[in-house]
């Protein structure tokens, strides 16, 4: 028997509600999910990524040992005169545990660069929030076979500056932009190939043990009917789920794919 050096990495199913649900609708969804999971023993950690305004109410309404709560963004500034922004410390004060950073919609529509995201990741960690850091290539980049260099640059630009201790708190989410909200999904082989590549980059930077312990989620039109074959891949540790996280039954079915 060999010595087991690595702790088993965490399996996660995380929902990203995006800009959907009023406060009342969001609370109803979170409560429904909480009820559905009360007697279940999910084989993965469950996270819901809600709009900022839901965070405090949702963390009070659910059993946060069963449903972990995440924001979808945070400011790249600590505090002060930044009208409309929400800081990492404010998010932490709601009881949320995670923050999604670097989502392709934020990169594309709000001009979030590697440098801005590097700062957001730093502030999240400083405030004891765990980043769910999203990376992934566009359709044109995939067609030009540039997906590996794109994800490498995203990692190097925003998270490979972290210490081992800091990096070990980061969850990665590979989300090919061409698969988000389009109904197109990476095939299980495409997902496995790039997840293995991402893990090899982590191994080069931080060593094998850290690489083996890093949770890498797949995101992009992950649904109840394809989650099982995606999650069956050795380097796919769960999913970041957009559309299908807005209905408790669909989200539960994805959780049950483990
Ligand atoms: C997402 O935006 O994180 C996502 C994966 O969306 P969808 O599941 O709707 O493709």
Tab-separated table of C-alpha atoms and ligand atoms in Angstrom:
chain	number	residue	atom	x	y	z
A	1	UNK	CA	0.000	0.000	0.000
A	2	UNK	CA	1.435	3.358	-1.007
A	3	UNK	CA	1.208	6.429	1.151
A	4	UNK	CA	-1.708	8.656	0.162
A	5	UNK	CA	-0.214	12.123	-0.051
A	6	UNK	CA	-3.219	13.933	-1.416
A	7	UNK	CA	-6.525	14.663	0.249
A	8	UNK	CA	-9.446	13.776	-1.998
A	9	UNK	CA	-10.461	16.868	-3.905
A	10	UNK	CA	-13.907	18.263	-3.366
A	11	UNK	CA	-16.713	17.516	-5.828
A	12	UNK	CA	-18.987	20.516	-6.288
A	13	UNK	CA	-22.193	21.437	-8.077
A	14	UNK	CA	-22.541	25.220	-8.092
A	15	UNK	CA	-25.451	27.243	-9.457
A	16	UNK	CA	-25.032	30.640	-11.076
A	17	UNK	CA	-28.381	32.414	-11.033
A	18	UNK	CA	-26.963	35.395	-12.956
A	19	UNK	CA	-29.368	38.376	-13.064
A	20	UNK	CA	-32.488	36.314	-12.472
A	21	UNK	CA	-35.089	36.151	-9.673
A	22	UNK	CA	-36.538	38.892	-7.534
A	23	UNK	CA	-35.742	38.642	-3.843
A	24	UNK	CA	-39.012	36.797	-3.198
A	25	UNK	CA	-38.492	34.400	-6.108
A	26	UNK	CA	-34.904	33.770	-5.080
A	27	UNK	CA	-35.877	33.030	-1.496
A	28	UNK	CA	-38.565	30.653	-2.711
A	29	UNK	CA	-36.041	28.806	-4.912
A	30	UNK	CA	-33.422	28.623	-2.150
A	31	UNK	CA	-36.023	27.358	0.345
A	32	UNK	CA	-37.304	24.758	-2.115
A	33	UNK	CA	-33.783	23.532	-2.724
A	34	UNK	CA	-33.127	23.446	1.002
A	35	UNK	CA	-36.233	21.298	1.507
A	36	UNK	CA	-35.325	18.980	-1.335
A	37	UNK	CA	-31.831	18.488	0.087
A	38	UNK	CA	-32.862	18.131	3.741
A	39	UNK	CA	-33.178	14.371	3.641
A	40	UNK	CA	-30.763	13.850	0.797
A	41	UNK	CA	-27.112	13.043	1.220
A	42	UNK	CA	-25.536	14.684	-1.803
A	43	UNK	CA	-22.215	13.187	-2.872
A	44	UNK	CA	-20.916	16.660	-3.603
A	45	UNK	CA	-20.850	20.121	-2.078
A	46	UNK	CA	-23.763	22.280	-3.255
A	47	UNK	CA	-23.318	26.021	-3.863
A	48	UNK	CA	-25.785	28.627	-5.086
A	49	UNK	CA	-24.499	31.843	-6.641
A	50	UNK	CA	-27.144	34.494	-6.116
A	51	UNK	CA	-27.363	38.207	-6.913
A	52	UNK	CA	-25.900	40.433	-4.183
A	53	UNK	CA	-29.275	41.536	-2.844
A	54	UNK	CA	-30.275	37.928	-2.072
A	55	UNK	CA	-27.168	36.930	-0.162
A	56	UNK	CA	-28.069	37.887	3.422
A	57	UNK	CA	-31.637	36.551	3.191
A	58	UNK	CA	-30.596	33.325	1.497
A	59	UNK	CA	-27.833	32.552	3.997
A	60	UNK	CA	-30.428	32.919	6.796
A	61	UNK	CA	-33.047	30.838	4.993
A	62	UNK	CA	-30.971	27.756	4.162
A	63	UNK	CA	-28.901	25.279	6.119
A	64	UNK	CA	-25.501	26.618	5.117
A	65	UNK	CA	-23.843	23.348	6.003
A	66	UNK	CA	-25.840	21.819	3.095
A	67	UNK	CA	-26.165	24.763	0.741
A	68	UNK	CA	-23.153	27.031	0.500
A	69	UNK	CA	-23.779	30.534	-0.754
A	70	UNK	CA	-21.771	32.481	-3.317
A	71	UNK	CA	-21.782	35.959	-4.806
A	72	UNK	CA	-21.241	36.357	-8.553
A	73	UNK	CA	-18.763	39.224	-8.466
A	74	UNK	CA	-17.016	41.622	-6.104
A	75	UNK	CA	-15.401	45.029	-6.433
A	76	UNK	CA	-11.733	45.428	-7.307
A	77	UNK	CA	-11.458	48.064	-4.575
A	78	UNK	CA	-11.418	47.645	-0.837
A	79	UNK	CA	-13.979	50.339	0.136
A	80	UNK	CA	-14.830	53.995	-0.415
A	81	UNK	CA	-16.223	56.233	-3.132
A	82	UNK	CA	-17.138	53.610	-5.752
A	83	UNK	CA	-20.851	54.170	-6.212
A	84	UNK	CA	-22.808	51.017	-6.890
A	85	UNK	CA	-19.987	48.605	-6.120
A	86	UNK	CA	-20.048	45.784	-3.556
A	87	UNK	CA	-16.848	44.880	-1.741
A	88	UNK	CA	-15.546	41.466	-0.741
A	89	UNK	CA	-15.858	42.374	2.952
A	90	UNK	CA	-19.532	43.305	2.449
A	91	UNK	CA	-20.135	39.942	0.776
A	92	UNK	CA	-18.371	38.143	3.602
A	93	UNK	CA	-20.569	39.977	6.135
A	94	UNK	CA	-23.721	38.425	4.588
A	95	UNK	CA	-22.544	34.929	5.505
A	96	UNK	CA	-21.600	34.036	1.926
A	97	UNK	CA	-18.587	31.756	1.555
A	98	UNK	CA	-17.712	31.922	-2.127
A	99	UNK	CA	-17.506	34.451	-4.945
A	100	UNK	CA	-17.613	33.673	-8.664
A	101	UNK	CA	-14.915	35.712	-10.419
A	102	UNK	CA	-13.880	36.027	-14.049
A	103	UNK	CA	-17.138	34.785	-15.537
A	104	UNK	CA	-16.985	35.241	-19.308
A	105	UNK	CA	-19.997	37.564	-19.194
A	106	UNK	CA	-18.110	39.880	-16.828
A	107	UNK	CA	-14.988	39.685	-18.982
A	108	UNK	CA	-16.971	40.388	-22.175
A	109	UNK	CA	-19.583	42.946	-21.057
A	110	UNK	CA	-17.791	44.732	-18.212
A	111	UNK	CA	-14.232	44.759	-19.506
A	112	UNK	CA	-12.743	42.696	-16.705
A	113	UNK	CA	-9.077	42.204	-17.548
A	114	UNK	CA	-6.547	39.768	-16.093
A	115	UNK	CA	-5.241	42.608	-13.894
A	116	UNK	CA	-8.676	43.595	-12.553
A	117	UNK	CA	-9.467	39.956	-11.826
A	118	UNK	CA	-6.133	39.467	-10.109
A	119	UNK	CA	-7.115	42.275	-7.726
A	120	UNK	CA	-10.607	40.855	-7.179
A	121	UNK	CA	-9.146	37.438	-6.369
A	122	UNK	CA	-6.706	39.048	-3.939
A	123	UNK	CA	-9.467	40.961	-2.155
A	124	UNK	CA	-11.747	37.911	-2.038
A	125	UNK	CA	-9.033	35.836	-0.368
A	126	UNK	CA	-8.087	38.670	1.981
A	127	UNK	CA	-11.696	38.679	3.164
A	128	UNK	CA	-11.841	34.898	3.504
A	129	UNK	CA	-14.080	34.321	0.517
A	130	UNK	CA	-13.249	31.354	-1.697
A	131	UNK	CA	-13.051	32.348	-5.367
A	132	UNK	CA	-14.697	30.220	-8.043
A	133	UNK	CA	-12.460	31.427	-10.836
A	134	UNK	CA	-13.812	31.009	-14.381
A	135	UNK	CA	-11.665	30.478	-17.448
A	136	UNK	CA	-12.478	29.421	-20.998
A	137	UNK	CA	-12.109	30.223	-24.658
A	138	UNK	CA	-14.474	31.787	-27.207
A	139	UNK	CA	-15.832	29.998	-30.270
A	140	UNK	CA	-13.276	31.698	-32.541
A	141	UNK	CA	-10.441	30.714	-30.217
A	142	UNK	CA	-11.625	27.082	-30.145
A	143	UNK	CA	-11.926	27.053	-33.942
A	144	UNK	CA	-8.354	28.351	-34.163
A	145	UNK	CA	-7.324	25.605	-31.661
A	146	UNK	CA	-6.141	28.250	-29.202
A	147	UNK	CA	-8.066	27.002	-26.144
A	148	UNK	CA	-4.949	25.855	-24.296
A	149	UNK	CA	-3.099	29.141	-24.666
A	150	UNK	CA	-6.228	31.092	-23.674
A	151	UNK	CA	-6.777	29.242	-20.401
A	152	UNK	CA	-3.051	29.361	-19.652
A	153	UNK	CA	-2.995	33.146	-20.065
A	154	UNK	CA	-6.101	33.496	-17.877
A	155	UNK	CA	-4.512	31.456	-15.095
A	156	UNK	CA	-1.155	33.183	-15.375
A	157	UNK	CA	-2.795	36.602	-15.509
A	158	UNK	CA	-4.960	36.338	-12.412
A	159	UNK	CA	-4.251	33.382	-10.105
A	160	UNK	CA	-0.765	31.964	-10.664
A	161	UNK	CA	0.658	34.865	-8.653
A	162	UNK	CA	-0.932	33.377	-5.501
A	163	UNK	CA	0.980	31.488	-2.837
A	164	UNK	CA	0.304	27.744	-2.542
A	165	UNK	CA	-1.780	28.398	0.546
A	166	UNK	CA	-3.901	31.002	-1.234
A	167	UNK	CA	-4.245	28.971	-4.419
A	168	UNK	CA	-5.505	25.981	-2.454
A	169	UNK	CA	-8.637	28.008	-1.590
A	170	UNK	CA	-9.488	28.602	-5.256
A	171	UNK	CA	-11.993	26.500	-7.190
A	172	UNK	CA	-11.553	26.660	-10.973
A	173	UNK	CA	-14.398	26.523	-13.474
A	174	UNK	CA	-13.623	25.772	-17.106
A	175	UNK	CA	-16.419	27.320	-19.133
A	176	UNK	CA	-16.055	27.405	-22.904
A	177	UNK	CA	-17.834	30.601	-23.932
A	178	UNK	CA	-19.402	28.866	-26.953
A	179	UNK	CA	-21.203	26.458	-24.612
A	180	UNK	CA	-22.639	28.989	-22.149
A	181	UNK	CA	-26.378	29.362	-22.510
A	182	UNK	CA	-26.209	28.043	-26.081
A	183	UNK	CA	-27.333	24.459	-25.596
A	184	UNK	CA	-23.962	23.390	-27.051
A	185	UNK	CA	-21.926	21.375	-24.570
A	186	UNK	CA	-18.310	20.334	-24.716
A	187	UNK	CA	-18.200	16.599	-25.326
A	188	UNK	CA	-17.017	14.586	-22.329
A	189	UNK	CA	-13.726	13.995	-24.208
A	190	UNK	CA	-13.251	17.713	-24.941
A	191	UNK	CA	-13.936	18.532	-21.291
A	192	UNK	CA	-11.582	15.825	-20.000
A	193	UNK	CA	-8.800	16.875	-22.371
A	194	UNK	CA	-8.731	20.511	-21.321
A	195	UNK	CA	-9.364	19.796	-17.624
A	196	UNK	CA	-6.343	17.467	-17.667
A	197	UNK	CA	-4.338	20.213	-19.374
A	198	UNK	CA	-5.409	22.759	-16.732
A	199	UNK	CA	-4.399	20.324	-14.008
A	200	UNK	CA	-1.010	19.850	-15.671
A	201	UNK	CA	-0.477	23.629	-15.613
A	202	UNK	CA	-1.281	23.676	-11.883
A	203	UNK	CA	1.147	20.790	-11.343
A	204	UNK	CA	3.903	22.693	-13.174
A	205	UNK	CA	3.290	25.782	-11.081
A	206	UNK	CA	2.402	24.389	-7.647
A	207	UNK	CA	3.336	20.707	-7.797
A	208	UNK	CA	1.386	17.464	-8.178
A	209	UNK	CA	-0.197	17.413	-4.768
A	210	UNK	CA	-1.812	20.846	-5.166
A	211	UNK	CA	-2.898	19.940	-8.707
A	212	UNK	CA	-4.534	16.744	-7.479
A	213	UNK	CA	-6.363	18.664	-4.757
A	214	UNK	CA	-7.730	21.425	-7.010
A	215	UNK	CA	-11.409	21.211	-7.877
A	216	UNK	CA	-12.019	21.988	-11.559
A	217	UNK	CA	-15.671	22.412	-12.529
A	218	UNK	CA	-17.122	22.264	-16.028
A	219	UNK	CA	-19.652	24.898	-17.071
A	220	UNK	CA	-21.601	25.421	-20.269
A	221	UNK	CA	-25.079	24.019	-20.910
A	222	UNK	CA	-24.644	21.337	-18.275
A	223	UNK	CA	-28.102	19.784	-17.784
A	224	UNK	CA	-29.658	16.771	-16.057
A	225	UNK	CA	-29.296	14.775	-19.293
A	226	UNK	CA	-25.567	15.309	-19.795
A	227	UNK	CA	-24.190	15.902	-16.280
A	228	UNK	CA	-23.491	12.255	-15.556
A	229	UNK	CA	-21.239	11.660	-18.559
A	230	UNK	CA	-19.407	14.945	-17.990
A	231	UNK	CA	-18.837	14.257	-14.280
A	232	UNK	CA	-17.668	10.711	-15.029
A	233	UNK	CA	-14.376	12.125	-16.357
A	234	UNK	CA	-11.469	11.806	-13.937
A	235	UNK	CA	-10.532	15.494	-14.149
A	236	UNK	CA	-14.062	16.941	-14.105
A	237	UNK	CA	-14.951	17.548	-10.469
A	238	UNK	CA	-18.460	18.886	-10.926
A	239	UNK	CA	-20.248	21.712	-12.634
A	240	UNK	CA	-20.999	25.413	-12.659
A	241	UNK	CA	-24.592	25.530	-13.752
A	242	UNK	CA	-26.407	28.534	-15.205
A	243	UNK	CA	-29.863	27.962	-16.720
A	244	UNK	CA	-30.479	24.605	-15.045
A	245	UNK	CA	-29.817	26.062	-11.580
A	246	UNK	CA	-32.983	28.166	-11.791
A	247	UNK	CA	-35.280	25.187	-11.226
A	248	UNK	CA	-34.864	23.146	-8.042
A	249	UNK	CA	-35.737	19.863	-9.788
A	250	UNK	CA	-33.189	20.310	-12.576
A	251	UNK	CA	-30.491	21.445	-10.183
A	252	UNK	CA	-31.196	18.504	-7.860
A	253	UNK	CA	-31.034	16.111	-10.821
A	254	UNK	CA	-27.555	17.467	-11.647
A	255	UNK	CA	-26.484	17.084	-8.010
A	256	UNK	CA	-27.754	13.497	-8.217
A	257	UNK	CA	-25.541	12.872	-11.238
A	258	UNK	CA	-22.760	12.171	-8.715
B	1	LIG	C1	-22.672	29.861	-16.678
B	1	LIG	O1	-22.970	30.941	-17.129
B	1	LIG	O2	-21.888	29.781	-15.727
B	1	LIG	C2	-23.272	28.670	-17.299
B	1	LIG	C3	-22.646	27.543	-17.187
B	1	LIG	O3	-24.460	28.856	-17.953
B	1	LIG	P1	-25.372	27.725	-18.657
B	1	LIG	O4	-25.382	26.519	-17.762
B	1	LIG	O5	-26.732	28.338	-18.784
B	1	LIG	O6	-24.738	27.427	-19.975
